[in-house]
CSV table of C-alpha atoms in Angstrom, one decimal:
chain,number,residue,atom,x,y,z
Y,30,UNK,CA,-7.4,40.7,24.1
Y,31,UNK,CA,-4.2,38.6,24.7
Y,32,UNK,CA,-6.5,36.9,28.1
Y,33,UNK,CA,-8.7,36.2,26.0
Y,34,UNK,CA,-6.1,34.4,23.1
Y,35,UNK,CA,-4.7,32.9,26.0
Y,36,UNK,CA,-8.2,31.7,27.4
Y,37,UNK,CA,-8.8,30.1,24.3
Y,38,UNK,CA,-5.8,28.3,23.4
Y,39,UNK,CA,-6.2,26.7,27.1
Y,40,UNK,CA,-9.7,25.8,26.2
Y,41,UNK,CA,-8.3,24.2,22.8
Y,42,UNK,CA,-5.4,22.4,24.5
Y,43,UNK,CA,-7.8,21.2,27.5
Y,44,UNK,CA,-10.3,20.0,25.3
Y,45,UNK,CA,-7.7,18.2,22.6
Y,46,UNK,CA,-6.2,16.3,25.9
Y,47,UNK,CA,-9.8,15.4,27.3
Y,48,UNK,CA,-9.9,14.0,23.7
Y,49,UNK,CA,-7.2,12.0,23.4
Y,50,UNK,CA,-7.3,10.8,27.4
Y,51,UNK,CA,-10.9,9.7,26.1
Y,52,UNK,CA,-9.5,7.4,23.3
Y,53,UNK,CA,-6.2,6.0,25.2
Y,54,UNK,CA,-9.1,5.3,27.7
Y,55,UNK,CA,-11.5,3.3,24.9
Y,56,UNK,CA,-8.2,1.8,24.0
Y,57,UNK,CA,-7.0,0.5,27.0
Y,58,UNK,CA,-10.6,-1.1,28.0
Y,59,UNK,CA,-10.7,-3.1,24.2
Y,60,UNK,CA,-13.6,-1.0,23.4
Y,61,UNK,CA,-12.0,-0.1,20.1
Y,62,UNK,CA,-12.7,-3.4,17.8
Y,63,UNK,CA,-9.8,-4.9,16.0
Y,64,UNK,CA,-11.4,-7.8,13.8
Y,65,UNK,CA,-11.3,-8.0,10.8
Y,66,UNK,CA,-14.8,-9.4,9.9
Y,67,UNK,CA,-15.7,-5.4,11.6
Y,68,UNK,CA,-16.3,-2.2,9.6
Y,69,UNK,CA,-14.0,0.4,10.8
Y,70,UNK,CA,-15.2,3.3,12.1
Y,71,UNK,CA,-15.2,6.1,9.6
Y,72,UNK,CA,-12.2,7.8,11.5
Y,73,UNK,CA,-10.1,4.7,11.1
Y,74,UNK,CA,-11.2,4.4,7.0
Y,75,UNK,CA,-9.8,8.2,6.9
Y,76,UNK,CA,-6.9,8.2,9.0
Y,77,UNK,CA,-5.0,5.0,8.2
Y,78,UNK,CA,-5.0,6.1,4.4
Y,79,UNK,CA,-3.7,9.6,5.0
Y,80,UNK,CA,-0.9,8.0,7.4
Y,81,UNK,CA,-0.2,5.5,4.6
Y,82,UNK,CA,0.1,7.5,2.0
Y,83,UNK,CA,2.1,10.5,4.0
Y,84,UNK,CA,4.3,7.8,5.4
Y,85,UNK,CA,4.7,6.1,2.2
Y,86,UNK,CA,6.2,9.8,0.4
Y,87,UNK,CA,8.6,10.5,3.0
Y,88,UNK,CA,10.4,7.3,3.5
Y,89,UNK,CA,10.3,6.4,-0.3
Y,90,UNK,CA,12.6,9.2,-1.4
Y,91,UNK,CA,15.4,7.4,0.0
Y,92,UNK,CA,14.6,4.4,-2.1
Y,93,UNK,CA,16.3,3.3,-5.7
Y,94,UNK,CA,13.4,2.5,-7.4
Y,95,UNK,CA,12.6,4.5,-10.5
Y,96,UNK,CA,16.1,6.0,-11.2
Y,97,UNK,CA,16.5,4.1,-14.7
Y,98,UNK,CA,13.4,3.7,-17.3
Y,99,UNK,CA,13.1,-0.2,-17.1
Y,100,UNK,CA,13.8,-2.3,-20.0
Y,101,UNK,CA,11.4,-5.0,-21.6
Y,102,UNK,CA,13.1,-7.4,-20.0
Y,103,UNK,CA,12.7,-5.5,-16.6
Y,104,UNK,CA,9.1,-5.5,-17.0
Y,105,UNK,CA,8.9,-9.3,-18.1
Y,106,UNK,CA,10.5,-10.2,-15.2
Y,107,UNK,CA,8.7,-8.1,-13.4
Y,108,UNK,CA,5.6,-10.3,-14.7
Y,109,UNK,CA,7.2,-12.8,-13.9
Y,110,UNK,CA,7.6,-11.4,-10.0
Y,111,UNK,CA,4.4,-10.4,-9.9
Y,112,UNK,CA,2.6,-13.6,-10.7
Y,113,UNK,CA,4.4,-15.9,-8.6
Y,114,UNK,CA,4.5,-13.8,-5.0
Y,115,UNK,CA,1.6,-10.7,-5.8
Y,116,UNK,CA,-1.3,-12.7,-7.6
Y,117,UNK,CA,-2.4,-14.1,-5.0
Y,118,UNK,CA,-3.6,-10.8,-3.2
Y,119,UNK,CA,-3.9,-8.2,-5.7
Y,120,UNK,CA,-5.5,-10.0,-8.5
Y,121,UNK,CA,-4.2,-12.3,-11.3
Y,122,UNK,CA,-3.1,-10.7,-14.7
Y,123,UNK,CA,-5.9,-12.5,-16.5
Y,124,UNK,CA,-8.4,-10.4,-15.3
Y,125,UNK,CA,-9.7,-12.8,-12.2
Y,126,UNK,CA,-9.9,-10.8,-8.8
Y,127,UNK,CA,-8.3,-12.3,-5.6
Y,128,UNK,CA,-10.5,-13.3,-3.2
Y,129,UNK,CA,-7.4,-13.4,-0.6
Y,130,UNK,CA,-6.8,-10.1,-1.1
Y,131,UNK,CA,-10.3,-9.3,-0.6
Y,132,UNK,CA,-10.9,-10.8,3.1
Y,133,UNK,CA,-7.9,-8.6,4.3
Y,134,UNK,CA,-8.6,-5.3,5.9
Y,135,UNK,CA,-7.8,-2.9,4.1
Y,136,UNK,CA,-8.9,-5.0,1.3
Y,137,UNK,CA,-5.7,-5.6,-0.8
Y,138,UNK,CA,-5.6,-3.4,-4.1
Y,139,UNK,CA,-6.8,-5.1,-6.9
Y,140,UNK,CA,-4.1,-4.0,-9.6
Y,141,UNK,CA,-4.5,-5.2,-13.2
Y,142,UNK,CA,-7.1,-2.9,-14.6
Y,143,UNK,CA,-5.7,-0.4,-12.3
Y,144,UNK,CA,-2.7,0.0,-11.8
Y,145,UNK,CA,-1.3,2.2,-8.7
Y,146,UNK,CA,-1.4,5.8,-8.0
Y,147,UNK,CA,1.9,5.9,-6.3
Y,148,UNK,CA,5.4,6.6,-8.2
Y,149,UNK,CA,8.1,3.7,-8.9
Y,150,UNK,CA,10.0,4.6,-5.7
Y,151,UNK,CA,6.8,4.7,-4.0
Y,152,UNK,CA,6.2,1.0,-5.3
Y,153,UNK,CA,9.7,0.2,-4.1
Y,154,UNK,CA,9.3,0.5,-1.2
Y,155,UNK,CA,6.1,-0.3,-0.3
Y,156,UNK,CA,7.2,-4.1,-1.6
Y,157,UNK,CA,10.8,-3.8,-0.3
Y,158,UNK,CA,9.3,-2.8,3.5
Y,159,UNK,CA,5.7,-3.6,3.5
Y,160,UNK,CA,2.9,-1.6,5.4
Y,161,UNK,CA,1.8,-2.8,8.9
Y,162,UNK,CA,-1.4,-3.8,10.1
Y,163,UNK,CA,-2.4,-4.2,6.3
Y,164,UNK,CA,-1.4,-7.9,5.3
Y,165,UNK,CA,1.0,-6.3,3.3
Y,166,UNK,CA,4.5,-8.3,4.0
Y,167,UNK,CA,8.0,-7.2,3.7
Y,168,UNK,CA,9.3,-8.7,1.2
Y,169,UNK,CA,13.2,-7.4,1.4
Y,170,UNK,CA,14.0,-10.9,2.5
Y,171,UNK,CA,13.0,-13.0,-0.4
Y,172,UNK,CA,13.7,-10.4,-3.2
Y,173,UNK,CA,16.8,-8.8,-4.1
Y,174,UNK,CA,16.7,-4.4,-4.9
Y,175,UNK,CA,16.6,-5.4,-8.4
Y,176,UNK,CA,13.9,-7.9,-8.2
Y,177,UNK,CA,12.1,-5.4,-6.6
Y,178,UNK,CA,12.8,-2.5,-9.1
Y,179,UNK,CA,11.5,-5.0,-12.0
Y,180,UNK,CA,7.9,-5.6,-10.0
Y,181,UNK,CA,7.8,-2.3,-9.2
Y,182,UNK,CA,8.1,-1.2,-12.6
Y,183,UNK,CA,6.2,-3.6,-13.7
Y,184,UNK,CA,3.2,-2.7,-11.1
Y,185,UNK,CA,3.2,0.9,-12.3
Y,186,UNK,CA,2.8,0.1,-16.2
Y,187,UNK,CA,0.9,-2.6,-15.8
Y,188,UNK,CA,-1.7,-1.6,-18.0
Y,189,UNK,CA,0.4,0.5,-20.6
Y,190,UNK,CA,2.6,-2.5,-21.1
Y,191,UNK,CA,4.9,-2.7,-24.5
Y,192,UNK,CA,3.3,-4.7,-26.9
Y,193,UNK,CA,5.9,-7.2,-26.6
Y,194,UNK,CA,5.8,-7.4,-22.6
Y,195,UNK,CA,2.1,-7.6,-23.2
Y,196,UNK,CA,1.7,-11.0,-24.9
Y,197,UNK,CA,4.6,-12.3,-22.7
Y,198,UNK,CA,2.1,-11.6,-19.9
Y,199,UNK,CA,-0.8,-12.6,-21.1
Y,200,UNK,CA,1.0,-15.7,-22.6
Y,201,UNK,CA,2.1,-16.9,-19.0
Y,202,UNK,CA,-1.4,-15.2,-16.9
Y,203,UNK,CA,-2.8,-18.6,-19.5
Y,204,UNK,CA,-0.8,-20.4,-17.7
Y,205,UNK,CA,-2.1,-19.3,-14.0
């Protein structure tokens, strides 16, 4: 019983390194495409996510964002943020879609009207550190934490805004 355990975990391990050694391979050649005018192969449209998203978790619990429930005027600046450097990727607060945003692979999210699925500190610092090979930039140069925290907070109640916050927004998305 145990050679035969032992027979198959050699099996498994040979056969996972025949793998791999197959795809540095592919790699190494250019076979694996990189444009972005391409599908992606389903593999890539299931991986990246998951690495994303598992990525994302881990490194955001070290991250401020979220600790205090923002204020109105948190979220109006965070408007404010969003209008002037997110917009123009992941959709304008009136409503219109980004047509950047959509030639990027991934395609950038297209928030108002859906918000994000991740938490505050999530948000945090996804803008604070941005996520390669998605278009998405850094943007802990040009924003300060508590810039941040506002767009952040503003991303994740986007469409569950106070009434007050609400026309404020929609009163300057007029003016986009």
């Amino acid at each position: 019983m145990k050679r035969f355990l032992f027979g198959g975990l050699t099996a498994l391990v040979g056969a996972s390194l025949v793998v791999m050694s197959i795809g540095i391979l592919m790699m190494k050649m250019g076979l694996v495409p990189i444009n972005a005018d391409v599908a992606p192969s389903s593999l890539e449209r299931k991986v990246l996510p998951l690495a994303v998203r598992a990525s994302v978790a881990r490194h955001s619990s070290e991250q401020p964002g979220g600790a205090e429930p923002p204020t109105d005027d948190d979220l109006v600046a965070g408007a404010e943020i969003y209008r002037e450097m997110c917009a123009q990727c992941h959709g304008h607060l009136n409503g219109r879609a980004s047509v950047l945003g959509a030639s990027f692979y991934p395609p950038a999210p297209q928030l108002p009207g859906r918000g994000s699925s991740y938490t505050d500190a999530e948000v945090f610092w996804i803008v604070k550190h941005g996520i390669r090979n998605t278009s998405m930039p850094t943007w802990r140069n040009m924003l300060s934490d508590e810039n941040i925290r506002q767009v952040a907070a503003f991303i994740k109640r986007m469409d569950s805004l106070p009434a007050a916050v609400e026309v404020k927004a929609k009163q300057e998305a007029k003016e986009q």
